[in-house]
């Protein structure tokens, strides 16, 4: 059983850029357009989830920084 590759937001953005380029092709069939569109929506959703997770981690780290007073300091 192969392990799933770790999600990379940078690679997702590259893939989204490629999808946009393909969708701009006037010769692309409607069926293929829909497939690229669906793939793009899924990638955008994953990117949104990754950004939300990162934002929450930053908030937790910031709260810890502001809330923690090292012992021995007044």
mmCIF file of C-alpha atoms in Angstrom:
data_model
loop_
_atom_site.group_PDB
_atom_site.id
_atom_site.type_symbol
_atom_site.label_atom_id
_atom_site.label_comp_id
_atom_site.label_asym_id
_atom_site.label_seq_id
_atom_site.Cartn_x
_atom_site.Cartn_y
_atom_site.Cartn_z
ATOM 1 C CA UNK A 1 0.000 0.000 0.000
ATOM 2 C CA UNK A 2 1.461 3.353 -1.045
ATOM 3 C CA UNK A 3 1.400 6.319 1.297
ATOM 4 C CA UNK A 4 -0.423 9.392 0.065
ATOM 5 C CA UNK A 5 1.825 12.262 -0.921
ATOM 6 C CA UNK A 6 1.750 15.172 1.484
ATOM 7 C CA UNK A 7 -0.356 18.084 0.249
ATOM 8 C CA UNK A 8 1.696 21.035 -0.951
ATOM 9 C CA UNK A 9 -0.085 24.348 -1.368
ATOM 10 C CA UNK A 10 2.686 25.498 -3.700
ATOM 11 C CA UNK A 11 2.158 22.508 -5.989
ATOM 12 C CA UNK A 12 -1.601 23.040 -5.787
ATOM 13 C CA UNK A 13 -1.185 26.644 -6.972
ATOM 14 C CA UNK A 14 0.980 25.433 -9.870
ATOM 15 C CA UNK A 15 -1.669 22.883 -10.770
ATOM 16 C CA UNK A 16 -4.422 25.509 -10.558
ATOM 17 C CA UNK A 17 -2.417 27.735 -12.882
ATOM 18 C CA UNK A 18 -2.140 24.843 -15.347
ATOM 19 C CA UNK A 19 -5.889 24.185 -15.093
ATOM 20 C CA UNK A 20 -6.640 27.842 -15.819
ATOM 21 C CA UNK A 21 -4.411 27.733 -18.888
ATOM 22 C CA UNK A 22 -6.204 24.640 -20.168
ATOM 23 C CA UNK A 23 -9.643 26.138 -19.499
ATOM 24 C CA UNK A 24 -8.704 29.147 -21.642
ATOM 25 C CA UNK A 25 -8.204 26.857 -24.664
ATOM 26 C CA UNK A 26 -11.138 27.567 -27.015
ATOM 27 C CA UNK A 27 -10.859 24.058 -28.500
ATOM 28 C CA UNK A 28 -11.381 22.325 -25.142
ATOM 29 C CA UNK A 29 -14.542 20.219 -25.086
ATOM 30 C CA UNK A 30 -17.312 20.933 -22.615
ATOM 31 C CA UNK A 31 -16.745 17.552 -20.977
ATOM 32 C CA UNK A 32 -13.031 18.213 -20.483
ATOM 33 C CA UNK A 33 -13.801 21.740 -19.248
ATOM 34 C CA UNK A 34 -16.073 20.288 -16.578
ATOM 35 C CA UNK A 35 -13.412 17.800 -15.480
ATOM 36 C CA UNK A 36 -10.800 20.549 -15.141
ATOM 37 C CA UNK A 37 -13.322 22.759 -13.347
ATOM 38 C CA UNK A 38 -14.145 20.003 -10.821
ATOM 39 C CA UNK A 39 -10.458 19.331 -10.233
ATOM 40 C CA UNK A 40 -9.850 23.059 -9.716
ATOM 41 C CA UNK A 41 -12.692 23.361 -7.206
ATOM 42 C CA UNK A 42 -11.289 20.426 -5.209
ATOM 43 C CA UNK A 43 -7.814 21.960 -5.217
ATOM 44 C CA UNK A 44 -9.189 25.327 -4.096
ATOM 45 C CA UNK A 45 -11.035 23.614 -1.254
ATOM 46 C CA UNK A 46 -7.834 21.847 -0.130
ATOM 47 C CA UNK A 47 -5.917 25.124 -0.326
ATOM 48 C CA UNK A 48 -8.571 26.830 1.788
ATOM 49 C CA UNK A 49 -8.373 24.066 4.395
ATOM 50 C CA UNK A 50 -4.570 24.278 4.471
ATOM 51 C CA UNK A 51 -4.672 28.061 4.891
ATOM 52 C CA UNK A 52 -7.292 27.810 7.659
ATOM 53 C CA UNK A 53 -5.154 25.266 9.500
ATOM 54 C CA UNK A 54 -2.068 27.454 9.175
ATOM 55 C CA UNK A 55 -3.981 30.510 10.368
ATOM 56 C CA UNK A 56 -5.213 28.618 13.456
ATOM 57 C CA UNK A 57 -1.661 27.452 14.224
ATOM 58 C CA UNK A 58 -0.412 31.044 13.999
ATOM 59 C CA UNK A 59 -3.179 32.231 16.331
ATOM 60 C CA UNK A 60 -2.303 29.519 18.879
ATOM 61 C CA UNK A 61 1.389 30.403 18.676
ATOM 62 C CA UNK A 62 0.641 34.119 18.999
ATOM 63 C CA UNK A 63 -1.637 33.555 22.021
ATOM 64 C CA UNK A 64 1.064 31.442 23.637
ATOM 65 C CA UNK A 65 3.623 34.168 23.026
ATOM 66 C CA UNK A 66 1.379 36.877 24.501
ATOM 67 C CA UNK A 67 0.061 34.750 27.370
ATOM 68 C CA UNK A 68 3.275 33.152 28.619
ATOM 69 C CA UNK A 69 5.427 35.074 31.017
ATOM 70 C CA UNK A 70 8.697 33.289 31.634
ATOM 71 C CA UNK A 71 9.303 32.426 35.282
ATOM 72 C CA UNK A 72 11.719 34.615 37.162
ATOM 73 C CA UNK A 73 10.846 37.784 35.247
ATOM 74 C CA UNK A 74 8.688 40.540 36.677
#
